[in-house]
mmCIF file of C-alpha atoms and ligand atoms in Angstrom:
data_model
loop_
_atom_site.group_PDB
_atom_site.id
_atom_site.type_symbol
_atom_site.label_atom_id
_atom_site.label_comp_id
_atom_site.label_asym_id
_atom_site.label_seq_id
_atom_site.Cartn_x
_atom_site.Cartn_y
_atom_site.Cartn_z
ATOM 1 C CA UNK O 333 0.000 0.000 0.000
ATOM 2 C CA UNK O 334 1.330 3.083 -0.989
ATOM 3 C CA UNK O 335 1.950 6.341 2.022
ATOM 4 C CA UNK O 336 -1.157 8.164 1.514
ATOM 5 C CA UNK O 337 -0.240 12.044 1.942
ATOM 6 C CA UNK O 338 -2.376 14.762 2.290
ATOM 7 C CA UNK O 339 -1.976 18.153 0.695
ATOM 8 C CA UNK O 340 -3.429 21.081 1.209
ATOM 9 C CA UNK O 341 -5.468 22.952 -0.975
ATOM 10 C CA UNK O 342 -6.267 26.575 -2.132
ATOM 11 C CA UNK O 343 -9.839 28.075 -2.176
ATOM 12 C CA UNK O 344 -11.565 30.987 -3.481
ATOM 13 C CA UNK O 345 -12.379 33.473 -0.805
ATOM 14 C CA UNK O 346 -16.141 32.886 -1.200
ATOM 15 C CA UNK O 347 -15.632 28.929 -1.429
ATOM 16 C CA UNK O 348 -16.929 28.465 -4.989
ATOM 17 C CA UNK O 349 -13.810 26.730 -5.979
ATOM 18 C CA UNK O 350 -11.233 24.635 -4.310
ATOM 19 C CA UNK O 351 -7.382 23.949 -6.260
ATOM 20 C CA UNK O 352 -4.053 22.918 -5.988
ATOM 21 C CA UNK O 353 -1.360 23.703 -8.240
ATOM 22 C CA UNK O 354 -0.615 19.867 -10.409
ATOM 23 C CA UNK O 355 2.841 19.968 -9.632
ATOM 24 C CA UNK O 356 2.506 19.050 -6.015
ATOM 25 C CA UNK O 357 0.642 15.770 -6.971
ATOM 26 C CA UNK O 358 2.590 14.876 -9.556
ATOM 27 C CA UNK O 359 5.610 15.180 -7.219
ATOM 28 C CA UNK O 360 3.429 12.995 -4.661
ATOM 29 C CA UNK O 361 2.951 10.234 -7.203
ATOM 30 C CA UNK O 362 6.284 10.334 -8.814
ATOM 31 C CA UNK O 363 7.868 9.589 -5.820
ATOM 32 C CA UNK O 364 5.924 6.410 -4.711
ATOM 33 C CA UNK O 365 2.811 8.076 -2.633
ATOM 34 C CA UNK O 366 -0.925 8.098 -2.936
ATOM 35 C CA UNK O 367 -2.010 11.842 -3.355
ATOM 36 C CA UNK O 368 -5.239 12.916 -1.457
ATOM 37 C CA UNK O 369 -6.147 16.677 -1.346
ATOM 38 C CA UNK O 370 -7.003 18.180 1.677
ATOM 39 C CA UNK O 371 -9.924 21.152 1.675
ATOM 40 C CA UNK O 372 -9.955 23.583 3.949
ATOM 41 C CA UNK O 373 -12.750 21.743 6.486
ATOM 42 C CA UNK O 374 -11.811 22.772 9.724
ATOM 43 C CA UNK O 375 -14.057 20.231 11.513
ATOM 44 C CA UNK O 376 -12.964 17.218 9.727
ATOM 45 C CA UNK O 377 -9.514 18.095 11.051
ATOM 46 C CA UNK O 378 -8.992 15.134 12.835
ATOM 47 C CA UNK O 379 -10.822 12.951 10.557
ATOM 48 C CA UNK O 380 -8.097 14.004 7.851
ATOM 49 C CA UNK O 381 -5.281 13.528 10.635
ATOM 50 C CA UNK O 382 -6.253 9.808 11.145
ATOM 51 C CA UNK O 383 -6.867 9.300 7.691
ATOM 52 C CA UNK O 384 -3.676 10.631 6.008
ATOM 53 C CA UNK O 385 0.150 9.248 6.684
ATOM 54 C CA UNK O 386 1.826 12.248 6.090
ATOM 55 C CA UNK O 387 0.965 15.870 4.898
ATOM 56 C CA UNK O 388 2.436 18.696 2.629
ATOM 57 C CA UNK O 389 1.311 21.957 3.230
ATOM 58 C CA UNK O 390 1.442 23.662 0.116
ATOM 59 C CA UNK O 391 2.135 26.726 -1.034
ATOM 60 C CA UNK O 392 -0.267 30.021 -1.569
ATOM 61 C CA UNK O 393 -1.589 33.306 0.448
ATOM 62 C CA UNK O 394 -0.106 35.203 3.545
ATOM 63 C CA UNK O 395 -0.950 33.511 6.971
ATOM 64 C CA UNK O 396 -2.939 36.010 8.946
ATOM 65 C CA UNK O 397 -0.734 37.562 11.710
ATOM 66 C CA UNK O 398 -3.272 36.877 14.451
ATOM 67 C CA UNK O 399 -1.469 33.906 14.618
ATOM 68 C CA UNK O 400 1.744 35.370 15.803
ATOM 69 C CA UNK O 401 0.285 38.245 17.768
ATOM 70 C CA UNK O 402 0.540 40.777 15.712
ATOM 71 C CA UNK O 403 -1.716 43.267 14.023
ATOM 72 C CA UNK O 404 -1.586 43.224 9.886
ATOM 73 C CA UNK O 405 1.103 45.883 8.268
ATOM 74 C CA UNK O 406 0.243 47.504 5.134
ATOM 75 C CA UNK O 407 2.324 45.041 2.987
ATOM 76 C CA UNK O 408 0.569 42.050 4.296
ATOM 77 C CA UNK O 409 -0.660 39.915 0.979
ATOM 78 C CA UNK O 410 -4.609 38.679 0.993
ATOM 79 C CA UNK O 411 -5.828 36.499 3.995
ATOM 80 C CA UNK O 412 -8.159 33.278 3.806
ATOM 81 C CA UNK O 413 -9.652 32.834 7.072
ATOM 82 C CA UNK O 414 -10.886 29.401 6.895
ATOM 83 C CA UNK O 415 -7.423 27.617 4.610
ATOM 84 C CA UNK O 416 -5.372 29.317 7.977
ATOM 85 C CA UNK O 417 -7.593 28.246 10.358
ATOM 86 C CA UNK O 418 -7.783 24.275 8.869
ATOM 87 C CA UNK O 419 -3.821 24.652 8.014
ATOM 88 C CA UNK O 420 -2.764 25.908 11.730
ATOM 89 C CA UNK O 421 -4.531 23.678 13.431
ATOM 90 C CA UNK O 422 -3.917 20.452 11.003
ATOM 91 C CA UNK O 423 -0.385 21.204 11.598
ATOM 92 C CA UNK O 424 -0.359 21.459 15.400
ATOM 93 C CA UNK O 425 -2.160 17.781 15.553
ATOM 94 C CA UNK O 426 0.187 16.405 12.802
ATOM 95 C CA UNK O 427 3.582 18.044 14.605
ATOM 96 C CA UNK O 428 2.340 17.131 18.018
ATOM 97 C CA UNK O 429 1.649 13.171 16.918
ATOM 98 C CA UNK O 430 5.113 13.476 14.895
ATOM 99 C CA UNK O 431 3.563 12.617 11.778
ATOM 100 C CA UNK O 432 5.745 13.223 8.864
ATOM 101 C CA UNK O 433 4.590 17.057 7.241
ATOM 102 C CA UNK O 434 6.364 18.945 4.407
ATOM 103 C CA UNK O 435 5.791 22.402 4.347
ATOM 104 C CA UNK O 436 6.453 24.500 0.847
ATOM 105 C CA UNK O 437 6.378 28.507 0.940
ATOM 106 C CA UNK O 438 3.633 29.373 2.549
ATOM 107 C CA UNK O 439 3.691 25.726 3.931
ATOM 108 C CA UNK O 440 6.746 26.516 5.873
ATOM 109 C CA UNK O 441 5.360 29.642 7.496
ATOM 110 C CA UNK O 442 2.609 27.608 8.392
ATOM 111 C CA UNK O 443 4.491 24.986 10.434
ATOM 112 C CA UNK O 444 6.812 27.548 11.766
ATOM 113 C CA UNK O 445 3.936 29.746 12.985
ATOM 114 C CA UNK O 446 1.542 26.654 14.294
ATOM 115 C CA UNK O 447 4.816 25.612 16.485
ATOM 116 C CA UNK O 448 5.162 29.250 18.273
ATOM 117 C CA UNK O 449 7.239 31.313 15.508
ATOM 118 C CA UNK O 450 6.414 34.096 13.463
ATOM 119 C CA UNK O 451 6.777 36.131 10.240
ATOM 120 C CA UNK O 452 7.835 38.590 8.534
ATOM 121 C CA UNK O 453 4.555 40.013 7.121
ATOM 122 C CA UNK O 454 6.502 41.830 4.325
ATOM 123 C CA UNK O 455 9.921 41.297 4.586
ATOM 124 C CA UNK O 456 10.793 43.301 1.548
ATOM 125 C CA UNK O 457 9.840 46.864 3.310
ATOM 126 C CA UNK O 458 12.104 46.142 6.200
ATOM 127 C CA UNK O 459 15.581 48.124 6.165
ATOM 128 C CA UNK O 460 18.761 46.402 4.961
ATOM 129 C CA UNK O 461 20.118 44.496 1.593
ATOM 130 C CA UNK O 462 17.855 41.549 0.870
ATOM 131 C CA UNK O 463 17.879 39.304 -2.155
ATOM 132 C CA UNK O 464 15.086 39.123 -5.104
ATOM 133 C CA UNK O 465 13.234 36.463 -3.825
ATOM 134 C CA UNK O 466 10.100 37.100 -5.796
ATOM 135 C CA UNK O 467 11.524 35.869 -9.181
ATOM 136 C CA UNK O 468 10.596 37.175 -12.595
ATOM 137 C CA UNK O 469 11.791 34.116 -14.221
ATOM 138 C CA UNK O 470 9.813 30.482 -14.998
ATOM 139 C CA UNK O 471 8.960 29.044 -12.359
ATOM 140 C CA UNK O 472 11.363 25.961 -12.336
ATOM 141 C CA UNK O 473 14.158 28.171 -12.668
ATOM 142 C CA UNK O 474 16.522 28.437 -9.265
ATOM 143 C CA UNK O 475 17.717 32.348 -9.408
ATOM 144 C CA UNK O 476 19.715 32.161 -5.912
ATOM 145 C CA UNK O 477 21.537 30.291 -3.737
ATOM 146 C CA UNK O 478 21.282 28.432 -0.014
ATOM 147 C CA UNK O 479 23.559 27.059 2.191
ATOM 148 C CA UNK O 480 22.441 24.039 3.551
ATOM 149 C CA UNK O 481 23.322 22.520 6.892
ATOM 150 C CA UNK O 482 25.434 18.970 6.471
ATOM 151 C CA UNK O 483 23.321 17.578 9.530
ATOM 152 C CA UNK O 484 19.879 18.085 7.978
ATOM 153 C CA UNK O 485 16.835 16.056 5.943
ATOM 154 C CA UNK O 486 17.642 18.865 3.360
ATOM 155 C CA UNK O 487 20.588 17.843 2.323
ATOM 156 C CA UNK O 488 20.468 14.212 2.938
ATOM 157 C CA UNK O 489 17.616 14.773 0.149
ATOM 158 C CA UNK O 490 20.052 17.070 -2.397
ATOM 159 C CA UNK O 491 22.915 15.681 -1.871
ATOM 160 C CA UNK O 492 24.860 18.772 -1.502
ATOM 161 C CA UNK O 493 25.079 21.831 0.673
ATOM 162 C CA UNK O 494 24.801 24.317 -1.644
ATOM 163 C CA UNK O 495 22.196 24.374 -4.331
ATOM 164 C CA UNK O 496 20.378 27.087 -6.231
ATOM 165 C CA UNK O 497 16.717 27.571 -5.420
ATOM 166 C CA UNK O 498 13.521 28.996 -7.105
ATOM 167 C CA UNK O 499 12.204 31.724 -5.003
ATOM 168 C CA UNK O 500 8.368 33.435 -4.913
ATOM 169 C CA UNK O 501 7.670 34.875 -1.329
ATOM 170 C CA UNK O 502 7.759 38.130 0.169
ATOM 171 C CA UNK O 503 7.019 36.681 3.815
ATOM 172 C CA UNK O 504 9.654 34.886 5.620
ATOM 173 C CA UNK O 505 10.788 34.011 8.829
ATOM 174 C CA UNK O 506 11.287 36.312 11.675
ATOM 175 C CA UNK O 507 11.251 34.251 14.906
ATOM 176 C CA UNK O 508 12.089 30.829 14.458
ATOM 177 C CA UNK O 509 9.999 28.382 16.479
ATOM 178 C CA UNK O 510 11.193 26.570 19.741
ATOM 179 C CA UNK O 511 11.690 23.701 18.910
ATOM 180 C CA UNK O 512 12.940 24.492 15.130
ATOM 181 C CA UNK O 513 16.085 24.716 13.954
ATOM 182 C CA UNK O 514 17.289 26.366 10.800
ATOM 183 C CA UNK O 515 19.063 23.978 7.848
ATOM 184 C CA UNK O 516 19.233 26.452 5.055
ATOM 185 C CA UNK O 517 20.117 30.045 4.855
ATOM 186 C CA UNK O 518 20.304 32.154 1.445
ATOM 187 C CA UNK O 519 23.202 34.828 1.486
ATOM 188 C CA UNK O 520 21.083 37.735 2.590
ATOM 189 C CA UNK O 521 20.783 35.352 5.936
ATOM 190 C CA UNK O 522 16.790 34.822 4.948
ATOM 191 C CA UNK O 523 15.466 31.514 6.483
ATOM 192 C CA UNK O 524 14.867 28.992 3.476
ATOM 193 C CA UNK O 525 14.691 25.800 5.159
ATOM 194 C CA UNK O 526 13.988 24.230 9.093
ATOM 195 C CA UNK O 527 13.429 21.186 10.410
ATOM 196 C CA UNK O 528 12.542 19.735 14.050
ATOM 197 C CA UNK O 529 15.401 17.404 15.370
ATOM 198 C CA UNK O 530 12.517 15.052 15.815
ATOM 199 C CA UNK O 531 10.659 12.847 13.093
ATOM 200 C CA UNK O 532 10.286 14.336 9.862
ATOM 201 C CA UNK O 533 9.328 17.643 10.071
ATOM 202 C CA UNK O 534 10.486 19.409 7.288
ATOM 203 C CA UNK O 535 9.527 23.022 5.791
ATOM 204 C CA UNK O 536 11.821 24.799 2.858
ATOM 205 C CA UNK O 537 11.113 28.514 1.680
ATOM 206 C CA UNK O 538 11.523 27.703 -1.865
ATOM 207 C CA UNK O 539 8.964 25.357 -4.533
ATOM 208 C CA UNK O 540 10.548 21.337 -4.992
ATOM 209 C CA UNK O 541 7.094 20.561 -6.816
ATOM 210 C CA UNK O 542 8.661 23.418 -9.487
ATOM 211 C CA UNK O 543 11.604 22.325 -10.201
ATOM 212 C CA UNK O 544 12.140 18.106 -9.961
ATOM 213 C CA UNK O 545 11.409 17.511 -13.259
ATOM 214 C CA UNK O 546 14.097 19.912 -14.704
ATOM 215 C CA UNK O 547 16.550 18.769 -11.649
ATOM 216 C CA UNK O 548 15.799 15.296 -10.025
ATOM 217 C CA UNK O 549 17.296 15.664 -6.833
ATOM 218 C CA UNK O 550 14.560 18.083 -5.786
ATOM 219 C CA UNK O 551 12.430 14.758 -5.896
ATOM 220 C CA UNK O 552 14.158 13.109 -3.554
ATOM 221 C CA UNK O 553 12.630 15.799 -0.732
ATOM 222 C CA UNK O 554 9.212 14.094 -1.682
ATOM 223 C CA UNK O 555 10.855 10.621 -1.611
ATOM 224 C CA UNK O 556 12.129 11.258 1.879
ATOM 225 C CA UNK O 557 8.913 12.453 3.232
ATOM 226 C CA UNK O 558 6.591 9.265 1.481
ATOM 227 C CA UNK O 559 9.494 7.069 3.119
ATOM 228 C CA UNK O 560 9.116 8.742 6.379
ATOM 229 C CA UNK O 561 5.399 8.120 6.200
ATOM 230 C CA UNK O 562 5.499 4.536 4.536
ATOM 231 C CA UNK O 563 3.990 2.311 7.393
ATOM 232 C CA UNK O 564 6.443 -0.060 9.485
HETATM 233 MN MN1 LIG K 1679 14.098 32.890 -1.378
#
């Protein structure tokens, strides 16, 4: 029986549509799991939780700061109450029962947040030299480099601790959660990957589902999180 992993979904503010971006399933299947997608039901929470062997929380909209105590700044992006309100609390069950999760982009803010951290709402207004790291460029493209901790699921996965990654956020990390720890850096210092030292919990700043088929090894991050979930 293939690892049957969850992913999370967008939705259309007034719930006439629900999507995910093909790439992340694809990714799912190609590396040996059973995609299921994941609506934004907040009371069938636990239902999905018992259902699914592992989780990626995908990528889309700006988490709402509520959720790190803070009140929204004028760059904040739009804000889908119900997808945060599934996502955060999904994630706190899944981290909690140390259920294998992937988090992508706004995947990785999510797990950081639902753990105790926080964001940068718009990290692009703050003072000092940053990066591009919303790309004009196709998407599978990587247009800067990480440094990846030796230690880490991140670069067991590459193979390599430096790689060049696709970029498309203008949120990122500003406190790191407790029991986080960061495995990837790009040069400006920007968070692009952490992991907890325990189970597979794994989020990365940057989009895998983008950029495997052009570069293989980005497929192995979606191998090691179906293995991870893959029943004993
Ligand atoms: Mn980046």
């Amino acid at each position: 029986m293939k690892p049957l992993i969850g992913i999370t979904c967008s939705e259309e503010a007034d719930g006439s549509r629900v999507y995910l971006n093909g790439n992340y399933v694809e990714a799912i299947t190609a590396a040996g799991g059973l995609p299921l997608l994941l609506p934004a039901l907040e009371d069938l929470t636990a239902d999905f939780f018992e259902t699914v062997d592992g989780i990626v929380f995908s990528g889309g909209d700006d988490v709402d700061p509520v959720y790190f105590d803070e009140e929204p700044r004028p760059g904040l992006g739009a804000i889908y109450p119900g997808r945060d309100a599934f996502e955060i609390k999904l994630a706190r069950t899944a981290m909690a029962a140390r259920k294998p999760v992937l988090g992508i982009c706004r995947g990785f803010q999510v797990l950081n947040i639902a753990a105790g951290g926080a964001a940068y709402q718009d990290f692009a207004a703050l003072p000092g030299t940053h990066l591009k790291h919303v790309q004009q460029a196709p998407r599978w493209y990587p247009t800067h480099s990480i440094k990846i901790e030796t230690e880490s699921h991140l670069a067991k996965a590459l193979g390599t601790t430096a790689v060049r990654v696709n970029s498309f956020h203008h949120q990122a990390v500003s406190r790191l959660a407790p029991e986080f720890i960061v495995t990837a850096r790009a040069s400006d210092g920007v968070i692009e990957a952490v992991e907890s030292g325990q189970g597979f919990i794994l989020g990365v700043q940057f989009h895998p589902e983008e950029m495997w088929r052009r570069d293989e090894k980005f497929l192995n991050i979606f191998k090691l999180l179906v293995d991870a979930a893959r029943k004993p």
